[in-house]
Amino acid sequence: YSSLEALSGFIRAHQGLIHLCEMDGRLPEPVPVIMPVIQGAQYEITQMEADFGTLMHIQRIVLTARVLAQHKKSFVSAKCARGLLIDSDVEKLSECLDRVVTKLQAVRFSVEIASSCRLYHKQAHGTKVSLA
């Protein structure tokens, strides 16, 4: 999971770097320079998906849900700043979103999910998957 999260962050950071370079002109043509690095990280994720199948699919869903919950928390705060929500609403929604993130973190480290994915992979491919 940590590898997926690190690679995803690496890709996002480099996509942001392309945008920054285009904005400030520090690199005249940033896409040809930065894109191969992004594609290398995307290839690593593809390889991990091929190797770990279902487990990677679950990890990607958990990571995406966690990111969305965190974005939702920022969205709620912005709505409060614009006067569309009151402070007590934001507090309650933030607590709820924090619980969601905590539950997603628990799923991230679920031994049951990892074990069932390992069993599925073994049955589907006849090989044992190391989750180390």
PDB file of N, CA, C and O in Angstrom, residues 38-92:
ATOM      1  N   ILE A  38       6.877  10.547 -15.135  1.00  0.00           N
ATOM      2  CA  ILE A  38       5.507  10.190 -14.750  1.00  0.00           C
ATOM      3  C   ILE A  38       5.138   8.836 -15.341  1.00  0.00           C
ATOM      4  O   ILE A  38       4.578   7.975 -14.655  1.00  0.00           O
ATOM      5  N   GLN A  39       5.452   8.623 -16.600  1.00  0.00           N
ATOM      6  CA  GLN A  39       5.130   7.351 -17.246  1.00  0.00           C
ATOM      7  C   GLN A  39       5.863   6.184 -16.589  1.00  0.00           C
ATOM      8  O   GLN A  39       5.314   5.079 -16.490  1.00  0.00           O
ATOM      9  N   GLY A  40       7.082   6.416 -16.117  1.00  0.00           N
ATOM     10  CA  GLY A  40       7.811   5.368 -15.404  1.00  0.00           C
ATOM     11  C   GLY A  40       7.093   4.961 -14.128  1.00  0.00           C
ATOM     12  O   GLY A  40       6.977   3.775 -13.815  1.00  0.00           O
ATOM     13  N   ALA A  41       6.599   5.938 -13.382  1.00  0.00           N
ATOM     14  CA  ALA A  41       5.855   5.649 -12.153  1.00  0.00           C
ATOM     15  C   ALA A  41       4.534   4.949 -12.478  1.00  0.00           C
ATOM     16  O   ALA A  41       4.127   4.018 -11.775  1.00  0.00           O
ATOM     17  N   GLN A  42       3.866   5.386 -13.548  1.00  0.00           N
ATOM     18  CA  GLN A  42       2.618   4.729 -13.957  1.00  0.00           C
ATOM     19  C   GLN A  42       2.875   3.278 -14.360  1.00  0.00           C
ATOM     20  O   GLN A  42       2.073   2.393 -14.071  1.00  0.00           O
ATOM     21  N   TYR A  43       4.002   3.033 -15.001  1.00  0.00           N
ATOM     22  CA  TYR A  43       4.370   1.666 -15.376  1.00  0.00           C
ATOM     23  C   TYR A  43       4.573   0.806 -14.131  1.00  0.00           C
ATOM     24  O   TYR A  43       4.141  -0.345 -14.083  1.00  0.00           O
ATOM     25  N   GLU A  44       5.219   1.360 -13.101  1.00  0.00           N
ATOM     26  CA  GLU A  44       5.425   0.626 -11.851  1.00  0.00           C
ATOM     27  C   GLU A  44       4.088   0.236 -11.229  1.00  0.00           C
ATOM     28  O   GLU A  44       3.926  -0.877 -10.736  1.00  0.00           O
ATOM     29  N   ILE A  45       3.131   1.155 -11.249  1.00  0.00           N
ATOM     30  CA  ILE A  45       1.800   0.846 -10.713  1.00  0.00           C
ATOM     31  C   ILE A  45       1.151  -0.262 -11.530  1.00  0.00           C
ATOM     32  O   ILE A  45       0.548  -1.190 -10.978  1.00  0.00           O
ATOM     33  N   THR A  46       1.279  -0.192 -12.851  1.00  0.00           N
ATOM     34  CA  THR A  46       0.718  -1.235 -13.722  1.00  0.00           C
ATOM     35  C   THR A  46       1.330  -2.591 -13.401  1.00  0.00           C
ATOM     36  O   THR A  46       0.628  -3.606 -13.354  1.00  0.00           O
ATOM     37  N   GLN A  47       2.637  -2.616 -13.167  1.00  0.00           N
ATOM     38  CA  GLN A  47       3.310  -3.871 -12.823  1.00  0.00           C
ATOM     39  C   GLN A  47       2.814  -4.407 -11.481  1.00  0.00           C
ATOM     40  O   GLN A  47       2.594  -5.604 -11.330  1.00  0.00           O
ATOM     41  N   MET A  48       2.629  -3.513 -10.517  1.00  0.00           N
ATOM     42  CA  MET A  48       2.113  -3.937  -9.212  1.00  0.00           C
ATOM     43  C   MET A  48       0.698  -4.498  -9.360  1.00  0.00           C
ATOM     44  O   MET A  48       0.353  -5.488  -8.716  1.00  0.00           O
ATOM     45  N   GLU A  49      -0.111  -3.886 -10.220  1.00  0.00           N
ATOM     46  CA  GLU A  49      -1.464  -4.387 -10.448  1.00  0.00           C
ATOM     47  C   GLU A  49      -1.429  -5.764 -11.085  1.00  0.00           C
ATOM     48  O   GLU A  49      -2.230  -6.640 -10.747  1.00  0.00           O
ATOM     49  N   ALA A  50      -0.498  -5.983 -11.998  1.00  0.00           N
ATOM     50  CA  ALA A  50      -0.372  -7.290 -12.632  1.00  0.00           C
ATOM     51  C   ALA A  50       0.077  -8.339 -11.614  1.00  0.00           C
ATOM     52  O   ALA A  50      -0.394  -9.477 -11.635  1.00  0.00           O
ATOM     53  N   ASP A  51       0.965  -7.958 -10.721  1.00  0.00           N
ATOM     54  CA  ASP A  51       1.497  -8.898  -9.731  1.00  0.00           C
ATOM     55  C   ASP A  51       0.518  -9.185  -8.601  1.00  0.00           C
ATOM     56  O   ASP A  51       0.457 -10.304  -8.107  1.00  0.00           O
ATOM     57  N   PHE A  52      -0.226  -8.169  -8.171  1.00  0.00           N
ATOM     58  CA  PHE A  52      -1.053  -8.324  -6.975  1.00  0.00           C
ATOM     59  C   PHE A  52      -2.553  -8.214  -7.224  1.00  0.00           C
ATOM     60  O   PHE A  52      -3.331  -8.317  -6.290  1.00  0.00           O
ATOM     61  N   GLY A  53      -2.972  -7.975  -8.458  1.00  0.00           N
ATOM     62  CA  GLY A  53      -4.372  -8.003  -8.862  1.00  0.00           C
ATOM     63  C   GLY A  53      -5.379  -7.393  -7.917  1.00  0.00           C
ATOM     64  O   GLY A  53      -5.453  -6.181  -7.745  1.00  0.00           O
ATOM     65  N   THR A  54      -6.173  -8.247  -7.306  1.00  0.00           N
ATOM     66  CA  THR A  54      -7.294  -7.822  -6.473  1.00  0.00           C
ATOM     67  C   THR A  54      -6.846  -6.958  -5.307  1.00  0.00           C
ATOM     68  O   THR A  54      -7.498  -5.966  -4.973  1.00  0.00           O
ATOM     69  N   LEU A  55      -5.742  -7.302  -4.696  1.00  0.00           N
ATOM     70  CA  LEU A  55      -5.247  -6.521  -3.571  1.00  0.00           C
ATOM     71  C   LEU A  55      -4.946  -5.089  -4.001  1.00  0.00           C
ATOM     72  O   LEU A  55      -5.306  -4.132  -3.317  1.00  0.00           O
ATOM     73  N   MET A  56      -4.320  -4.923  -5.148  1.00  0.00           N
ATOM     74  CA  MET A  56      -4.029  -3.579  -5.654  1.00  0.00           C
ATOM     75  C   MET A  56      -5.316  -2.823  -5.968  1.00  0.00           C
ATOM     76  O   MET A  56      -5.410  -1.623  -5.733  1.00  0.00           O
ATOM     77  N   HIS A  57      -6.301  -3.540  -6.499  1.00  0.00           N
ATOM     78  CA  HIS A  57      -7.588  -2.898  -6.811  1.00  0.00           C
ATOM     79  C   HIS A  57      -8.222  -2.355  -5.528  1.00  0.00           C
ATOM     80  O   HIS A  57      -8.681  -1.210  -5.485  1.00  0.00           O
ATOM     81  N   ILE A  58      -8.221  -3.160  -4.483  1.00  0.00           N
ATOM     82  CA  ILE A  58      -8.787  -2.724  -3.205  1.00  0.00           C
ATOM     83  C   ILE A  58      -7.989  -1.554  -2.645  1.00  0.00           C
ATOM     84  O   ILE A  58      -8.552  -0.568  -2.168  1.00  0.00           O
ATOM     85  N   GLN A  59      -6.677  -1.638  -2.726  1.00  0.00           N
ATOM     86  CA  GLN A  59      -5.840  -0.567  -2.204  1.00  0.00           C
ATOM     87  C   GLN A  59      -6.086   0.742  -2.953  1.00  0.00           C
ATOM     88  O   GLN A  59      -6.120   1.811  -2.353  1.00  0.00           O
ATOM     89  N   ARG A  60      -6.267   0.644  -4.250  1.00  0.00           N
ATOM     90  CA  ARG A  60      -6.539   1.848  -5.040  1.00  0.00           C
ATOM     91  C   ARG A  60      -7.881   2.472  -4.643  1.00  0.00           C
ATOM     92  O   ARG A  60      -7.993   3.688  -4.521  1.00  0.00           O
ATOM     93  N   ILE A  61      -8.884   1.651  -4.420  1.00  0.00           N
ATOM     94  CA  ILE A  61     -10.196   2.148  -3.996  1.00  0.00           C
ATOM     95  C   ILE A  61     -10.088   2.825  -2.629  1.00  0.00           C
ATOM     96  O   ILE A  61     -10.625   3.919  -2.417  1.00  0.00           O
ATOM     97  N   VAL A  62      -9.380   2.196  -1.691  1.00  0.00           N
ATOM     98  CA  VAL A  62      -9.221   2.762  -0.352  1.00  0.00           C
ATOM     99  C   VAL A  62      -8.471   4.088  -0.421  1.00  0.00           C
ATOM    100  O   VAL A  62      -8.870   5.071   0.206  1.00  0.00           O
ATOM    101  N   LEU A  63      -7.400   4.125  -1.194  1.00  0.00           N
ATOM    102  CA  LEU A  63      -6.627   5.357  -1.339  1.00  0.00           C
ATOM    103  C   LEU A  63      -7.486   6.472  -1.942  1.00  0.00           C
ATOM    104  O   LEU A  63      -7.494   7.599  -1.444  1.00  0.00           O
ATOM    105  N   THR A  64      -8.248   6.149  -2.971  1.00  0.00           N
ATOM    106  CA  THR A  64      -9.109   7.139  -3.618  1.00  0.00           C
ATOM    107  C   THR A  64     -10.185   7.642  -2.663  1.00  0.00           C
ATOM    108  O   THR A  64     -10.437   8.851  -2.579  1.00  0.00           O
ATOM    109  N   ALA A  65     -10.802   6.726  -1.928  1.00  0.00           N
ATOM    110  CA  ALA A  65     -11.839   7.125  -0.971  1.00  0.00           C
ATOM    111  C   ALA A  65     -11.264   8.026   0.113  1.00  0.00           C
ATOM    112  O   ALA A  65     -11.899   9.017   0.518  1.00  0.00           O
ATOM    113  N   ARG A  66     -10.056   7.716   0.577  1.00  0.00           N
ATOM    114  CA  ARG A  66      -9.427   8.542   1.603  1.00  0.00           C
ATOM    115  C   ARG A  66      -9.138   9.946   1.076  1.00  0.00           C
ATOM    116  O   ARG A  66      -9.419  10.946   1.741  1.00  0.00           O
ATOM    117  N   VAL A  67      -8.612  10.032  -0.121  1.00  0.00           N
ATOM    118  CA  VAL A  67      -8.323  11.335  -0.725  1.00  0.00           C
ATOM    119  C   VAL A  67      -9.617  12.132  -0.909  1.00  0.00           C
ATOM    120  O   VAL A  67      -9.664  13.336  -0.623  1.00  0.00           O
ATOM    121  N   LEU A  68     -10.670  11.467  -1.362  1.00  0.00           N
ATOM    122  CA  LEU A  68     -11.951  12.158  -1.546  1.00  0.00           C
ATOM    123  C   LEU A  68     -12.515  12.662  -0.224  1.00  0.00           C
ATOM    124  O   LEU A  68     -13.057  13.777  -0.159  1.00  0.00           O
ATOM    125  N   ALA A  69     -12.389  11.873   0.839  1.00  0.00           N
ATOM    126  CA  ALA A  69     -12.866  12.319   2.155  1.00  0.00           C
ATOM    127  C   ALA A  69     -12.081  13.540   2.625  1.00  0.00           C
ATOM    128  O   ALA A  69     -12.652  14.483   3.179  1.00  0.00           O
ATOM    129  N   GLN A  70     -10.782  13.541   2.373  1.00  0.00           N
ATOM    130  CA  GLN A  70      -9.967  14.694   2.758  1.00  0.00           C
ATOM    131  C   GLN A  70     -10.320  15.933   1.926  1.00  0.00           C
ATOM    132  O   GLN A  70     -10.382  17.040   2.457  1.00  0.00           O
ATOM    133  N   HIS A  71     -10.585  15.744   0.639  1.00  0.00           N
ATOM    134  CA  HIS A  71     -11.014  16.868  -0.202  1.00  0.00           C
ATOM    135  C   HIS A  71     -12.380  17.388   0.243  1.00  0.00           C
ATOM    136  O   HIS A  71     -12.621  18.597   0.227  1.00  0.00           O
ATOM    137  N   LYS A  72     -13.243  16.477   0.629  1.00  0.00           N
ATOM    138  CA  LYS A  72     -14.575  16.877   1.093  1.00  0.00           C
ATOM    139  C   LYS A  72     -14.460  17.760   2.344  1.00  0.00           C
ATOM    140  O   LYS A  72     -15.185  18.740   2.493  1.00  0.00           O
ATOM    141  N   LYS A  73     -13.521  17.416   3.212  1.00  0.00           N
ATOM    142  CA  LYS A  73     -13.311  18.213   4.418  1.00  0.00           C
ATOM    143  C   LYS A  73     -12.881  19.637   4.049  1.00  0.00           C
ATOM    144  O   LYS A  73     -13.380  20.611   4.613  1.00  0.00           O
ATOM    145  N   SER A  74     -12.005  19.778   3.077  1.00  0.00           N
ATOM    146  CA  SER A  74     -11.581  21.104   2.604  1.00  0.00           C
ATOM    147  C   SER A  74     -12.749  21.847   1.963  1.00  0.00           C
ATOM    148  O   SER A  74     -12.923  23.050   2.158  1.00  0.00           O
ATOM    149  N   PHE A  75     -13.557  21.121   1.204  1.00  0.00           N
ATOM    150  CA  PHE A  75     -14.723  21.684   0.541  1.00  0.00           C
ATOM    151  C   PHE A  75     -15.699  22.251   1.573  1.00  0.00           C
ATOM    152  O   PHE A  75     -16.212  23.369   1.429  1.00  0.00           O
ATOM    153  N   VAL A  76     -15.939  21.485   2.640  1.00  0.00           N
ATOM    154  CA  VAL A  76     -16.860  21.908   3.695  1.00  0.00           C
ATOM    155  C   VAL A  76     -16.330  23.171   4.377  1.00  0.00           C
ATOM    156  O   VAL A  76     -17.084  24.119   4.625  1.00  0.00           O
ATOM    157  N   SER A  77     -15.029  23.204   4.645  1.00  0.00           N
ATOM    158  CA  SER A  77     -14.436  24.395   5.272  1.00  0.00           C
ATOM    159  C   SER A  77     -14.579  25.623   4.368  1.00  0.00           C
ATOM    160  O   SER A  77     -14.856  26.729   4.847  1.00  0.00           O
ATOM    161  N   ALA A  78     -14.405  25.421   3.079  1.00  0.00           N
ATOM    162  CA  ALA A  78     -14.539  26.536   2.127  1.00  0.00           C
ATOM    163  C   ALA A  78     -15.975  27.052   2.098  1.00  0.00           C
ATOM    164  O   ALA A  78     -16.203  28.263   2.001  1.00  0.00           O
ATOM    165  N   LYS A  79     -16.926  26.143   2.178  1.00  0.00           N
ATOM    166  CA  LYS A  79     -18.337  26.563   2.187  1.00  0.00           C
ATOM    167  C   LYS A  79     -18.653  27.361   3.445  1.00  0.00           C
ATOM    168  O   LYS A  79     -19.438  28.311   3.407  1.00  0.00           O
ATOM    169  N   CYS A  80     -18.021  26.996   4.549  1.00  0.00           N
ATOM    170  CA  CYS A  80     -18.215  27.749   5.791  1.00  0.00           C
ATOM    171  C   CYS A  80     -17.624  29.151   5.638  1.00  0.00           C
ATOM    172  O   CYS A  80     -18.247  30.137   6.049  1.00  0.00           O
ATOM    173  N   ALA A  81     -16.454  29.235   5.050  1.00  0.00           N
ATOM    174  CA  ALA A  81     -15.808  30.539   4.851  1.00  0.00           C
ATOM    175  C   ALA A  81     -16.649  31.451   3.972  1.00  0.00           C
ATOM    176  O   ALA A  81     -16.631  32.674   4.140  1.00  0.00           O
ATOM    177  N   ARG A  82     -17.410  30.858   3.046  1.00  0.00           N
ATOM    178  CA  ARG A  82     -18.286  31.659   2.177  1.00  0.00           C
ATOM    179  C   ARG A  82     -19.629  31.948   2.830  1.00  0.00           C
ATOM    180  O   ARG A  82     -20.477  32.619   2.246  1.00  0.00           O
ATOM    181  N   GLY A  83     -19.863  31.405   4.025  1.00  0.00           N
ATOM    182  CA  GLY A  83     -21.106  31.660   4.740  1.00  0.00           C
ATOM    183  C   GLY A  83     -22.232  30.711   4.387  1.00  0.00           C
ATOM    184  O   GLY A  83     -23.377  30.942   4.763  1.00  0.00           O
ATOM    185  N   LEU A  84     -21.934  29.635   3.683  1.00  0.00           N
ATOM    186  CA  LEU A  84     -22.974  28.688   3.279  1.00  0.00           C
ATOM    187  C   LEU A  84     -23.239  27.617   4.341  1.00  0.00           C
ATOM    188  O   LEU A  84     -24.274  26.952   4.294  1.00  0.00           O
ATOM    189  N   LEU A  85     -22.319  27.461   5.275  1.00  0.00           N
ATOM    190  CA  LEU A  85     -22.499  26.530   6.393  1.00  0.00           C
ATOM    191  C   LEU A  85     -22.126  27.258   7.676  1.00  0.00           C
ATOM    192  O   LEU A  85     -21.299  28.165   7.670  1.00  0.00           O
ATOM    193  N   ILE A  86     -22.739  26.834   8.774  1.00  0.00           N
ATOM    194  CA  ILE A  86     -22.376  27.427  10.060  1.00  0.00           C
ATOM    195  C   ILE A  86     -21.293  26.563  10.718  1.00  0.00           C
ATOM    196  O   ILE A  86     -21.092  25.397  10.347  1.00  0.00           O
ATOM    197  N   ASP A  87     -20.596  27.154  11.689  1.00  0.00           N
ATOM    198  CA  ASP A  87     -19.466  26.476  12.326  1.00  0.00           C
ATOM    199  C   ASP A  87     -19.836  25.117  12.916  1.00  0.00           C
ATOM    200  O   ASP A  87     -19.069  24.166  12.810  1.00  0.00           O
ATOM    201  N   SER A  88     -21.011  25.017  13.529  1.00  0.00           N
ATOM    202  CA  SER A  88     -21.400  23.738  14.150  1.00  0.00           C
ATOM    203  C   SER A  88     -21.597  22.646  13.085  1.00  0.00           C
ATOM    204  O   SER A  88     -21.283  21.480  13.322  1.00  0.00           O
ATOM    205  N   ASP A  89     -22.120  23.036  11.918  1.00  0.00           N
ATOM    206  CA  ASP A  89     -22.264  22.068  10.824  1.00  0.00           C
ATOM    207  C   ASP A  89     -20.900  21.576  10.362  1.00  0.00           C
ATOM    208  O   ASP A  89     -20.688  20.386  10.139  1.00  0.00           O
ATOM    209  N   VAL A  90     -19.976  22.504  10.215  1.00  0.00           N
ATOM    210  CA  VAL A  90     -18.626  22.157   9.772  1.00  0.00           C
ATOM    211  C   VAL A  90     -17.953  21.240  10.784  1.00  0.00           C
ATOM    212  O   VAL A  90     -17.302  20.263  10.424  1.00  0.00           O
ATOM    213  N   GLU A  91     -18.152  21.543  12.052  1.00  0.00           N
ATOM    214  CA  GLU A  91     -17.551  20.709  13.108  1.00  0.00           C
ATOM    215  C   GLU A  91     -18.090  19.281  13.040  1.00  0.00           C
ATOM    216  O   GLU A  91     -17.318  18.319  13.075  1.00  0.00           O
ATOM    217  N   LYS A  92     -19.406  19.140  12.907  1.00  0.00           N
ATOM    218  CA  LYS A  92     -20.013  17.805  12.833  1.00  0.00           C
ATOM    219  C   LYS A  92     -19.577  17.066  11.569  1.00  0.00           C
ATOM    220  O   LYS A  92     -19.243  15.879  11.614  1.00  0.00           O
TER     221      LYS A  92
END
